[in-house]
Amino acid sequence: MDIVLKNVKKKDFPVLKSLAKSLGFEIVEEEKPYNPEFVKEILEAREELKQGKGIKMTLEDIDKLWK
């Protein structure tokens, strides 16, 4: 059986880890990093906004995009 703990506070993690270890549980820590290509796109977009290359849209403009 697998158990997934979510939203564990950093201060509580060592206690939970110690408890699990003392009970003989296997502890698997997985980090899911962002896709590097996605991160690159976001950082480039932020730079473009800083350089004034963005556009301003009203709510009406945005609404028209999906209709």
mmCIF file with all atom_site columns, N, CA and C in Angstrom:
data_model
loop_
_atom_site.group_PDB
_atom_site.id
_atom_site.type_symbol
_atom_site.label_atom_id
_atom_site.label_alt_id
_atom_site.label_comp_id
_atom_site.label_asym_id
_atom_site.label_entity_id
_atom_site.label_seq_id
_atom_site.pdbx_PDB_ins_code
_atom_site.Cartn_x
_atom_site.Cartn_y
_atom_site.Cartn_z
_atom_site.occupancy
_atom_site.B_iso_or_equiv
_atom_site.pdbx_formal_charge
_atom_site.auth_seq_id
_atom_site.auth_comp_id
_atom_site.auth_asym_id
_atom_site.auth_atom_id
_atom_site.pdbx_PDB_model_num
ATOM 1   N N  . MET A 1 1  ? 0.848   -1.172 0.000   1.00 0.00 ? 1  MET A N  1
ATOM 2   C CA . MET A 1 1  ? 0.000   0.000  0.000   1.00 0.00 ? 1  MET A CA 1
ATOM 3   C C  . MET A 1 1  ? 0.892   1.233  0.000   1.00 0.00 ? 1  MET A C  1
ATOM 4   N N  . ASP A 1 2  ? 0.509   2.235  -0.784  1.00 0.00 ? 2  ASP A N  1
ATOM 5   C CA . ASP A 1 2  ? 1.249   3.493  -0.846  1.00 0.00 ? 2  ASP A CA 1
ATOM 6   C C  . ASP A 1 2  ? 0.474   4.572  -0.103  1.00 0.00 ? 2  ASP A C  1
ATOM 7   N N  . ILE A 1 3  ? 1.203   5.421  0.569   1.00 0.00 ? 3  ILE A N  1
ATOM 8   C CA . ILE A 1 3  ? 0.598   6.566  1.245   1.00 0.00 ? 3  ILE A CA 1
ATOM 9   C C  . ILE A 1 3  ? 1.330   7.807  0.753   1.00 0.00 ? 3  ILE A C  1
ATOM 10  N N  . VAL A 1 4  ? 0.573   8.819  0.373   1.00 0.00 ? 4  VAL A N  1
ATOM 11  C CA . VAL A 1 4  ? 1.147   10.070 -0.086  1.00 0.00 ? 4  VAL A CA 1
ATOM 12  C C  . VAL A 1 4  ? 0.740   11.151 0.903   1.00 0.00 ? 4  VAL A C  1
ATOM 13  N N  . LEU A 1 5  ? 1.717   11.848 1.442   1.00 0.00 ? 5  LEU A N  1
ATOM 14  C CA . LEU A 1 5  ? 1.444   12.958 2.351   1.00 0.00 ? 5  LEU A CA 1
ATOM 15  C C  . LEU A 1 5  ? 1.608   14.263 1.580   1.00 0.00 ? 5  LEU A C  1
ATOM 16  N N  . LYS A 1 6  ? 0.611   15.105 1.629   1.00 0.00 ? 6  LYS A N  1
ATOM 17  C CA . LYS A 1 6  ? 0.675   16.391 0.931   1.00 0.00 ? 6  LYS A CA 1
ATOM 18  C C  . LYS A 1 6  ? 0.595   17.518 1.949   1.00 0.00 ? 6  LYS A C  1
ATOM 19  N N  . ASN A 1 7  ? 1.160   18.630 1.578   1.00 0.00 ? 7  ASN A N  1
ATOM 20  C CA . ASN A 1 7  ? 1.132   19.844 2.404   1.00 0.00 ? 7  ASN A CA 1
ATOM 21  C C  . ASN A 1 7  ? 1.740   19.625 3.788   1.00 0.00 ? 7  ASN A C  1
ATOM 22  N N  . VAL A 1 8  ? 2.819   18.875 3.843   1.00 0.00 ? 8  VAL A N  1
ATOM 23  C CA . VAL A 1 8  ? 3.517   18.650 5.103   1.00 0.00 ? 8  VAL A CA 1
ATOM 24  C C  . VAL A 1 8  ? 4.423   19.846 5.370   1.00 0.00 ? 8  VAL A C  1
ATOM 25  N N  . LYS A 1 9  ? 4.320   20.400 6.559   1.00 0.00 ? 9  LYS A N  1
ATOM 26  C CA . LYS A 1 9  ? 5.169   21.536 6.914   1.00 0.00 ? 9  LYS A CA 1
ATOM 27  C C  . LYS A 1 9  ? 6.601   21.062 7.068   1.00 0.00 ? 9  LYS A C  1
ATOM 28  N N  . LYS A 1 10 ? 7.547   21.923 6.699   1.00 0.00 ? 10 LYS A N  1
ATOM 29  C CA . LYS A 1 10 ? 8.961   21.554 6.773   1.00 0.00 ? 10 LYS A CA 1
ATOM 30  C C  . LYS A 1 10 ? 9.364   21.119 8.171   1.00 0.00 ? 10 LYS A C  1
ATOM 31  N N  . LYS A 1 11 ? 8.816   21.785 9.178   1.00 0.00 ? 11 LYS A N  1
ATOM 32  C CA . LYS A 1 11 ? 9.194   21.453 10.556  1.00 0.00 ? 11 LYS A CA 1
ATOM 33  C C  . LYS A 1 11 ? 8.664   20.078 10.973  1.00 0.00 ? 11 LYS A C  1
ATOM 34  N N  . ASP A 1 12 ? 7.583   19.614 10.347  1.00 0.00 ? 12 ASP A N  1
ATOM 35  C CA . ASP A 1 12 ? 6.998   18.319 10.688  1.00 0.00 ? 12 ASP A CA 1
ATOM 36  C C  . ASP A 1 12 ? 7.616   17.160 9.912   1.00 0.00 ? 12 ASP A C  1
ATOM 37  N N  . PHE A 1 13 ? 8.251   17.450 8.799   1.00 0.00 ? 13 PHE A N  1
ATOM 38  C CA . PHE A 1 13 ? 8.764   16.386 7.936   1.00 0.00 ? 13 PHE A CA 1
ATOM 39  C C  . PHE A 1 13 ? 9.780   15.487 8.638   1.00 0.00 ? 13 PHE A C  1
ATOM 40  N N  . PRO A 1 14 ? 10.772  16.037 9.369   1.00 0.00 ? 14 PRO A N  1
ATOM 41  C CA . PRO A 1 14 ? 11.726  15.142 10.038  1.00 0.00 ? 14 PRO A CA 1
ATOM 42  C C  . PRO A 1 14 ? 11.068  14.188 11.034  1.00 0.00 ? 14 PRO A C  1
ATOM 43  N N  . VAL A 1 15 ? 10.041  14.655 11.716  1.00 0.00 ? 15 VAL A N  1
ATOM 44  C CA . VAL A 1 15 ? 9.338   13.808 12.682  1.00 0.00 ? 15 VAL A CA 1
ATOM 45  C C  . VAL A 1 15 ? 8.628   12.667 11.950  1.00 0.00 ? 15 VAL A C  1
ATOM 46  N N  . LEU A 1 16 ? 7.943   12.993 10.876  1.00 0.00 ? 16 LEU A N  1
ATOM 47  C CA . LEU A 1 16 ? 7.242   11.967 10.101  1.00 0.00 ? 16 LEU A CA 1
ATOM 48  C C  . LEU A 1 16 ? 8.226   10.973 9.485   1.00 0.00 ? 16 LEU A C  1
ATOM 49  N N  . LYS A 1 17 ? 9.336   11.500 8.998   1.00 0.00 ? 17 LYS A N  1
ATOM 50  C CA . LYS A 1 17 ? 10.355  10.646 8.391   1.00 0.00 ? 17 LYS A CA 1
ATOM 51  C C  . LYS A 1 17 ? 10.949  9.690  9.432   1.00 0.00 ? 17 LYS A C  1
ATOM 52  N N  . SER A 1 18 ? 11.221  10.207 10.617  1.00 0.00 ? 18 SER A N  1
ATOM 53  C CA . SER A 1 18 ? 11.772  9.391  11.693  1.00 0.00 ? 18 SER A CA 1
ATOM 54  C C  . SER A 1 18 ? 10.780  8.310  12.113  1.00 0.00 ? 18 SER A C  1
ATOM 55  N N  . LEU A 1 19 ? 9.523   8.678  12.240  1.00 0.00 ? 19 LEU A N  1
ATOM 56  C CA . LEU A 1 19 ? 8.485   7.725  12.615  1.00 0.00 ? 19 LEU A CA 1
ATOM 57  C C  . LEU A 1 19 ? 8.372   6.613  11.569  1.00 0.00 ? 19 LEU A C  1
ATOM 58  N N  . ALA A 1 20 ? 8.340   6.994  10.311  1.00 0.00 ? 20 ALA A N  1
ATOM 59  C CA . ALA A 1 20 ? 8.228   6.013  9.241   1.00 0.00 ? 20 ALA A CA 1
ATOM 60  C C  . ALA A 1 20 ? 9.430   5.075  9.248   1.00 0.00 ? 20 ALA A C  1
ATOM 61  N N  . LYS A 1 21 ? 10.608  5.643  9.455   1.00 0.00 ? 21 LYS A N  1
ATOM 62  C CA . LYS A 1 21 ? 11.824  4.821  9.475   1.00 0.00 ? 21 LYS A CA 1
ATOM 63  C C  . LYS A 1 21 ? 11.798  3.849  10.651  1.00 0.00 ? 21 LYS A C  1
ATOM 64  N N  . SER A 1 22 ? 11.342  4.311  11.814  1.00 0.00 ? 22 SER A N  1
ATOM 65  C CA . SER A 1 22 ? 11.301  3.430  12.987  1.00 0.00 ? 22 SER A CA 1
ATOM 66  C C  . SER A 1 22 ? 10.279  2.309  12.825  1.00 0.00 ? 22 SER A C  1
ATOM 67  N N  . LEU A 1 23 ? 9.270   2.529  12.017  1.00 0.00 ? 23 LEU A N  1
ATOM 68  C CA . LEU A 1 23 ? 8.267   1.494  11.755  1.00 0.00 ? 23 LEU A CA 1
ATOM 69  C C  . LEU A 1 23 ? 8.660   0.590  10.591  1.00 0.00 ? 23 LEU A C  1
ATOM 70  N N  . GLY A 1 24 ? 9.803   0.884  9.978   1.00 0.00 ? 24 GLY A N  1
ATOM 71  C CA . GLY A 1 24 ? 10.289  0.038  8.895   1.00 0.00 ? 24 GLY A CA 1
ATOM 72  C C  . GLY A 1 24 ? 9.697   0.356  7.534   1.00 0.00 ? 24 GLY A C  1
ATOM 73  N N  . PHE A 1 25 ? 9.125   1.538  7.384   1.00 0.00 ? 25 PHE A N  1
ATOM 74  C CA . PHE A 1 25 ? 8.558   1.928  6.092   1.00 0.00 ? 25 PHE A CA 1
ATOM 75  C C  . PHE A 1 25 ? 9.661   2.358  5.145   1.00 0.00 ? 25 PHE A C  1
ATOM 76  N N  . GLU A 1 26 ? 9.439   2.122  3.879   1.00 0.00 ? 26 GLU A N  1
ATOM 77  C CA . GLU A 1 26 ? 10.356  2.613  2.850   1.00 0.00 ? 26 GLU A CA 1
ATOM 78  C C  . GLU A 1 26 ? 9.958   4.057  2.543   1.00 0.00 ? 26 GLU A C  1
ATOM 79  N N  . ILE A 1 27 ? 10.929  4.932  2.493   1.00 0.00 ? 27 ILE A N  1
ATOM 80  C CA . ILE A 1 27 ? 10.656  6.348  2.228   1.00 0.00 ? 27 ILE A CA 1
ATOM 81  C C  . ILE A 1 27 ? 11.190  6.688  0.848   1.00 0.00 ? 27 ILE A C  1
ATOM 82  N N  . VAL A 1 28 ? 10.306  7.183  0.005   1.00 0.00 ? 28 VAL A N  1
ATOM 83  C CA . VAL A 1 28 ? 10.682  7.572  -1.347  1.00 0.00 ? 28 VAL A CA 1
ATOM 84  C C  . VAL A 1 28 ? 10.330  9.042  -1.511  1.00 0.00 ? 28 VAL A C  1
ATOM 85  N N  . GLU A 1 29 ? 11.345  9.854  -1.728  1.00 0.00 ? 29 GLU A N  1
ATOM 86  C CA . GLU A 1 29 ? 11.115  11.281 -1.953  1.00 0.00 ? 29 GLU A CA 1
ATOM 87  C C  . GLU A 1 29 ? 11.247  11.552 -3.437  1.00 0.00 ? 29 GLU A C  1
ATOM 88  N N  . GLU A 1 30 ? 10.210  12.126 -3.998  1.00 0.00 ? 30 GLU A N  1
ATOM 89  C CA . GLU A 1 30 ? 10.219  12.438 -5.423  1.00 0.00 ? 30 GLU A CA 1
ATOM 90  C C  . GLU A 1 30 ? 10.023  13.929 -5.611  1.00 0.00 ? 30 GLU A C  1
ATOM 91  N N  . GLU A 1 31 ? 10.892  14.505 -6.389  1.00 0.00 ? 31 GLU A N  1
ATOM 92  C CA . GLU A 1 31 ? 10.698  15.885 -6.778  1.00 0.00 ? 31 GLU A CA 1
ATOM 93  C C  . GLU A 1 31 ? 10.362  15.878 -8.254  1.00 0.00 ? 31 GLU A C  1
ATOM 94  N N  . LYS A 1 32 ? 9.384   16.655 -8.604  1.00 0.00 ? 32 LYS A N  1
ATOM 95  C CA . LYS A 1 32 ? 8.979   16.736 -9.994  1.00 0.00 ? 32 LYS A CA 1
ATOM 96  C C  . LYS A 1 32 ? 9.359   18.118 -10.516 1.00 0.00 ? 32 LYS A C  1
ATOM 97  N N  . PRO A 1 33 ? 10.560  18.219 -11.070 1.00 0.00 ? 33 PRO A N  1
ATOM 98  C CA . PRO A 1 33 ? 10.989  19.532 -11.566 1.00 0.00 ? 33 PRO A CA 1
ATOM 99  C C  . PRO A 1 33 ? 10.176  19.947 -12.797 1.00 0.00 ? 33 PRO A C  1
ATOM 100 N N  . TYR A 1 34 ? 10.110  21.235 -13.008 1.00 0.00 ? 34 TYR A N  1
ATOM 101 C CA . TYR A 1 34 ? 9.426   21.728 -14.200 1.00 0.00 ? 34 TYR A CA 1
ATOM 102 C C  . TYR A 1 34 ? 10.204  21.339 -15.447 1.00 0.00 ? 34 TYR A C  1
ATOM 103 N N  . ASN A 1 35 ? 9.488   21.199 -16.519 1.00 0.00 ? 35 ASN A N  1
ATOM 104 C CA . ASN A 1 35 ? 10.091  20.942 -17.816 1.00 0.00 ? 35 ASN A CA 1
ATOM 105 C C  . ASN A 1 35 ? 11.010  22.128 -18.148 1.00 0.00 ? 35 ASN A C  1
ATOM 106 N N  . PRO A 1 36 ? 12.306  21.889 -18.415 1.00 0.00 ? 36 PRO A N  1
ATOM 107 C CA . PRO A 1 36 ? 13.251  22.975 -18.668 1.00 0.00 ? 36 PRO A CA 1
ATOM 108 C C  . PRO A 1 36 ? 12.833  23.881 -19.837 1.00 0.00 ? 36 PRO A C  1
ATOM 109 N N  . GLU A 1 37 ? 12.210  23.308 -20.855 1.00 0.00 ? 37 GLU A N  1
ATOM 110 C CA . GLU A 1 37 ? 11.752  24.113 -21.997 1.00 0.00 ? 37 GLU A CA 1
ATOM 111 C C  . GLU A 1 37 ? 10.650  25.078 -21.558 1.00 0.00 ? 37 GLU A C  1
ATOM 112 N N  . PHE A 1 38 ? 9.758   24.613 -20.704 1.00 0.00 ? 38 PHE A N  1
ATOM 113 C CA . PHE A 1 38 ? 8.683   25.451 -20.173 1.00 0.00 ? 38 PHE A CA 1
ATOM 114 C C  . PHE A 1 38 ? 9.262   26.606 -19.352 1.00 0.00 ? 38 PHE A C  1
ATOM 115 N N  . VAL A 1 39 ? 10.229  26.303 -18.500 1.00 0.00 ? 39 VAL A N  1
ATOM 116 C CA . VAL A 1 39 ? 10.868  27.330 -17.671 1.00 0.00 ? 39 VAL A CA 1
ATOM 117 C C  . VAL A 1 39 ? 11.536  28.380 -18.558 1.00 0.00 ? 39 VAL A C  1
ATOM 118 N N  . LYS A 1 40 ? 12.206  27.921 -19.607 1.00 0.00 ? 40 LYS A N  1
ATOM 119 C CA . LYS A 1 40 ? 12.875  28.834 -20.534 1.00 0.00 ? 40 LYS A CA 1
ATOM 120 C C  . LYS A 1 40 ? 11.862  29.784 -21.176 1.00 0.00 ? 40 LYS A C  1
ATOM 121 N N  . GLU A 1 41 ? 10.727  29.251 -21.607 1.00 0.00 ? 41 GLU A N  1
ATOM 122 C CA . GLU A 1 41 ? 9.692   30.072 -22.234 1.00 0.00 ? 41 GLU A CA 1
ATOM 123 C C  . GLU A 1 41 ? 9.161   31.127 -21.270 1.00 0.00 ? 41 GLU A C  1
ATOM 124 N N  . ILE A 1 42 ? 8.926   30.742 -20.035 1.00 0.00 ? 42 ILE A N  1
ATOM 125 C CA . ILE A 1 42 ? 8.406   31.687 -19.036 1.00 0.00 ? 42 ILE A CA 1
ATOM 126 C C  . ILE A 1 42 ? 9.421   32.792 -18.763 1.00 0.00 ? 42 ILE A C  1
ATOM 127 N N  . LEU A 1 43 ? 10.687  32.426 -18.596 1.00 0.00 ? 43 LEU A N  1
ATOM 128 C CA . LEU A 1 43 ? 11.720  33.425 -18.323 1.00 0.00 ? 43 LEU A CA 1
ATOM 129 C C  . LEU A 1 43 ? 11.893  34.379 -19.506 1.00 0.00 ? 43 LEU A C  1
ATOM 130 N N  . GLU A 1 44 ? 11.823  33.853 -20.712 1.00 0.00 ? 44 GLU A N  1
ATOM 131 C CA . GLU A 1 44 ? 11.918  34.710 -21.895 1.00 0.00 ? 44 GLU A CA 1
ATOM 132 C C  . GLU A 1 44 ? 10.730  35.666 -21.970 1.00 0.00 ? 44 GLU A C  1
ATOM 133 N N  . ALA A 1 45 ? 9.549   35.179 -21.651 1.00 0.00 ? 45 ALA A N  1
ATOM 134 C CA . ALA A 1 45 ? 8.353   36.027 -21.678 1.00 0.00 ? 45 ALA A CA 1
ATOM 135 C C  . ALA A 1 45 ? 8.457   37.142 -20.643 1.00 0.00 ? 45 ALA A C  1
ATOM 136 N N  . ARG A 1 46 ? 8.983   36.845 -19.472 1.00 0.00 ? 46 ARG A N  1
ATOM 137 C CA . ARG A 1 46 ? 9.169   37.875 -18.445 1.00 0.00 ? 46 ARG A CA 1
ATOM 138 C C  . ARG A 1 46 ? 10.126  38.954 -18.915 1.00 0.00 ? 46 ARG A C  1
ATOM 139 N N  . GLU A 1 47 ? 11.205  38.529 -19.571 1.00 0.00 ? 47 GLU A N  1
ATOM 140 C CA . GLU A 1 47 ? 12.179  39.490 -20.093 1.00 0.00 ? 47 GLU A CA 1
ATOM 141 C C  . GLU A 1 47 ? 11.530  40.393 -21.139 1.00 0.00 ? 47 GLU A C  1
ATOM 142 N N  . GLU A 1 48 ? 10.733  39.795 -22.017 1.00 0.00 ? 48 GLU A N  1
ATOM 143 C CA . GLU A 1 48 ? 10.060  40.577 -23.056 1.00 0.00 ? 48 GLU A CA 1
ATOM 144 C C  . GLU A 1 48 ? 9.122   41.606 -22.437 1.00 0.00 ? 48 GLU A C  1
ATOM 145 N N  . LEU A 1 49 ? 8.419   41.220 -21.379 1.00 0.00 ? 49 LEU A N  1
ATOM 146 C CA . LEU A 1 49 ? 7.536   42.174 -20.704 1.00 0.00 ? 49 LEU A CA 1
ATOM 147 C C  . LEU A 1 49 ? 8.329   43.330 -20.109 1.00 0.00 ? 49 LEU A C  1
ATOM 148 N N  . LYS A 1 50 ? 9.480   43.023 -19.510 1.00 0.00 ? 50 LYS A N  1
ATOM 149 C CA . LYS A 1 50 ? 10.326  44.069 -18.945 1.00 0.00 ? 50 LYS A CA 1
ATOM 150 C C  . LYS A 1 50 ? 10.811  45.032 -20.019 1.00 0.00 ? 50 LYS A C  1
ATOM 151 N N  . GLN A 1 51 ? 10.991  44.523 -21.239 1.00 0.00 ? 51 GLN A N  1
ATOM 152 C CA . GLN A 1 51 ? 11.472  45.339 -22.343 1.00 0.00 ? 51 GLN A CA 1
ATOM 153 C C  . GLN A 1 51 ? 10.329  46.070 -23.054 1.00 0.00 ? 51 GLN A C  1
ATOM 154 N N  . GLY A 1 52 ? 9.108   45.912 -22.540 1.00 0.00 ? 52 GLY A N  1
ATOM 155 C CA . GLY A 1 52 ? 7.958   46.611 -23.118 1.00 0.00 ? 52 GLY A CA 1
ATOM 156 C C  . GLY A 1 52 ? 7.384   45.952 -24.357 1.00 0.00 ? 52 GLY A C  1
ATOM 157 N N  . LYS A 1 53 ? 7.657   44.694 -24.564 1.00 0.00 ? 53 LYS A N  1
ATOM 158 C CA . LYS A 1 53 ? 7.173   44.001 -25.760 1.00 0.00 ? 53 LYS A CA 1
ATOM 159 C C  . LYS A 1 53 ? 5.801   43.360 -25.564 1.00 0.00 ? 53 LYS A C  1
ATOM 160 N N  . GLY A 1 54 ? 5.215   43.512 -24.391 1.00 0.00 ? 54 GLY A N  1
ATOM 161 C CA . GLY A 1 54 ? 3.912   42.912 -24.132 1.00 0.00 ? 54 GLY A CA 1
ATOM 162 C C  . GLY A 1 54 ? 2.792   43.780 -24.685 1.00 0.00 ? 54 GLY A C  1
ATOM 163 N N  . ILE A 1 55 ? 1.584   43.247 -24.673 1.00 0.00 ? 55 ILE A N  1
ATOM 164 C CA . ILE A 1 55 ? 0.421   44.015 -25.094 1.00 0.00 ? 55 ILE A CA 1
ATOM 165 C C  . ILE A 1 55 ? -0.590  44.031 -23.959 1.00 0.00 ? 55 ILE A C  1
ATOM 166 N N  . LYS A 1 56 ? -1.392  45.082 -23.933 1.00 0.00 ? 56 LYS A N  1
ATOM 167 C CA . LYS A 1 56 ? -2.453  45.172 -22.927 1.00 0.00 ? 56 LYS A CA 1
ATOM 168 C C  . LYS A 1 56 ? -3.767  44.766 -23.572 1.00 0.00 ? 56 LYS A C  1
ATOM 169 N N  . MET A 1 57 ? -4.541  43.994 -22.829 1.00 0.00 ? 57 MET A N  1
ATOM 170 C CA . MET A 1 57 ? -5.834  43.541 -23.331 1.00 0.00 ? 57 MET A CA 1
ATOM 171 C C  . MET A 1 57 ? -6.903  43.827 -22.295 1.00 0.00 ? 57 MET A C  1
ATOM 172 N N  . THR A 1 58 ? -8.069  44.189 -22.769 1.00 0.00 ? 58 THR A N  1
ATOM 173 C CA . THR A 1 58 ? -9.204  44.390 -21.877 1.00 0.00 ? 58 THR A CA 1
ATOM 174 C C  . THR A 1 58 ? -9.883  43.038 -21.661 1.00 0.00 ? 58 THR A C  1
ATOM 175 N N  . LEU A 1 59 ? -10.784 42.995 -20.714 1.00 0.00 ? 59 LEU A N  1
ATOM 176 C CA . LEU A 1 59 ? -11.530 41.754 -20.497 1.00 0.00 ? 59 LEU A CA 1
ATOM 177 C C  . LEU A 1 59 ? -12.346 41.386 -21.735 1.00 0.00 ? 59 LEU A C  1
ATOM 178 N N  . GLU A 1 60 ? -12.843 42.402 -22.445 1.00 0.00 ? 60 GLU A N  1
ATOM 179 C CA . GLU A 1 60 ? -13.605 42.140 -23.673 1.00 0.00 ? 60 GLU A CA 1
ATOM 180 C C  . GLU A 1 60 ? -12.716 41.485 -24.729 1.00 0.00 ? 60 GLU A C  1
ATOM 181 N N  . ASP A 1 61 ? -11.477 41.974 -24.856 1.00 0.00 ? 61 ASP A N  1
ATOM 182 C CA . ASP A 1 61 ? -10.530 41.379 -25.822 1.00 0.00 ? 61 ASP A CA 1
ATOM 183 C C  . ASP A 1 61 ? -10.262 39.925 -25.479 1.00 0.00 ? 61 ASP A C  1
ATOM 184 N N  . ILE A 1 62 ? -10.065 39.664 -24.224 1.00 0.00 ? 62 ILE A N  1
ATOM 185 C CA . ILE A 1 62 ? -9.790  38.295 -23.784 1.00 0.00 ? 62 ILE A CA 1
ATOM 186 C C  . ILE A 1 62 ? -10.996 37.409 -24.026 1.00 0.00 ? 62 ILE A C  1
ATOM 187 N N  . ASP A 1 63 ? -12.183 37.946 -23.757 1.00 0.00 ? 63 ASP A N  1
ATOM 188 C CA . ASP A 1 63 ? -13.420 37.188 -23.953 1.00 0.00 ? 63 ASP A CA 1
ATOM 189 C C  . ASP A 1 63 ? -13.583 36.813 -25.426 1.00 0.00 ? 63 ASP A C  1
ATOM 190 N N  . LYS A 1 64 ? -13.194 37.713 -26.332 1.00 0.00 ? 64 LYS A N  1
ATOM 191 C CA . LYS A 1 64 ? -13.330 37.452 -27.770 1.00 0.00 ? 64 LYS A CA 1
ATOM 192 C C  . LYS A 1 64 ? -12.392 36.326 -28.221 1.00 0.00 ? 64 LYS A C  1
ATOM 193 N N  . LEU A 1 65 ? -11.282 36.133 -27.531 1.00 0.00 ? 65 LEU A N  1
ATOM 194 C CA . LEU A 1 65 ? -10.319 35.109 -27.942 1.00 0.00 ? 65 LEU A CA 1
ATOM 195 C C  . LEU A 1 65 ? -10.899 33.701 -27.922 1.00 0.00 ? 65 LEU A C  1
ATOM 196 N N  . TRP A 1 66 ? -11.727 33.411 -26.967 1.00 0.00 ? 66 TRP A N  1
ATOM 197 C CA . TRP A 1 66 ? -12.214 32.043 -26.860 1.00 0.00 ? 66 TRP A CA 1
ATOM 198 C C  . TRP A 1 66 ? -13.580 31.828 -27.483 1.00 0.00 ? 66 TRP A C  1
ATOM 199 N N  . LYS A 1 67 ? -14.170 32.880 -28.046 1.00 0.00 ? 67 LYS A N  1
ATOM 200 C CA . LYS A 1 67 ? -15.482 32.723 -28.706 1.00 0.00 ? 67 LYS A CA 1
ATOM 201 C C  . LYS A 1 67 ? -15.326 32.505 -30.180 1.00 0.00 ? 67 LYS A C  1
#
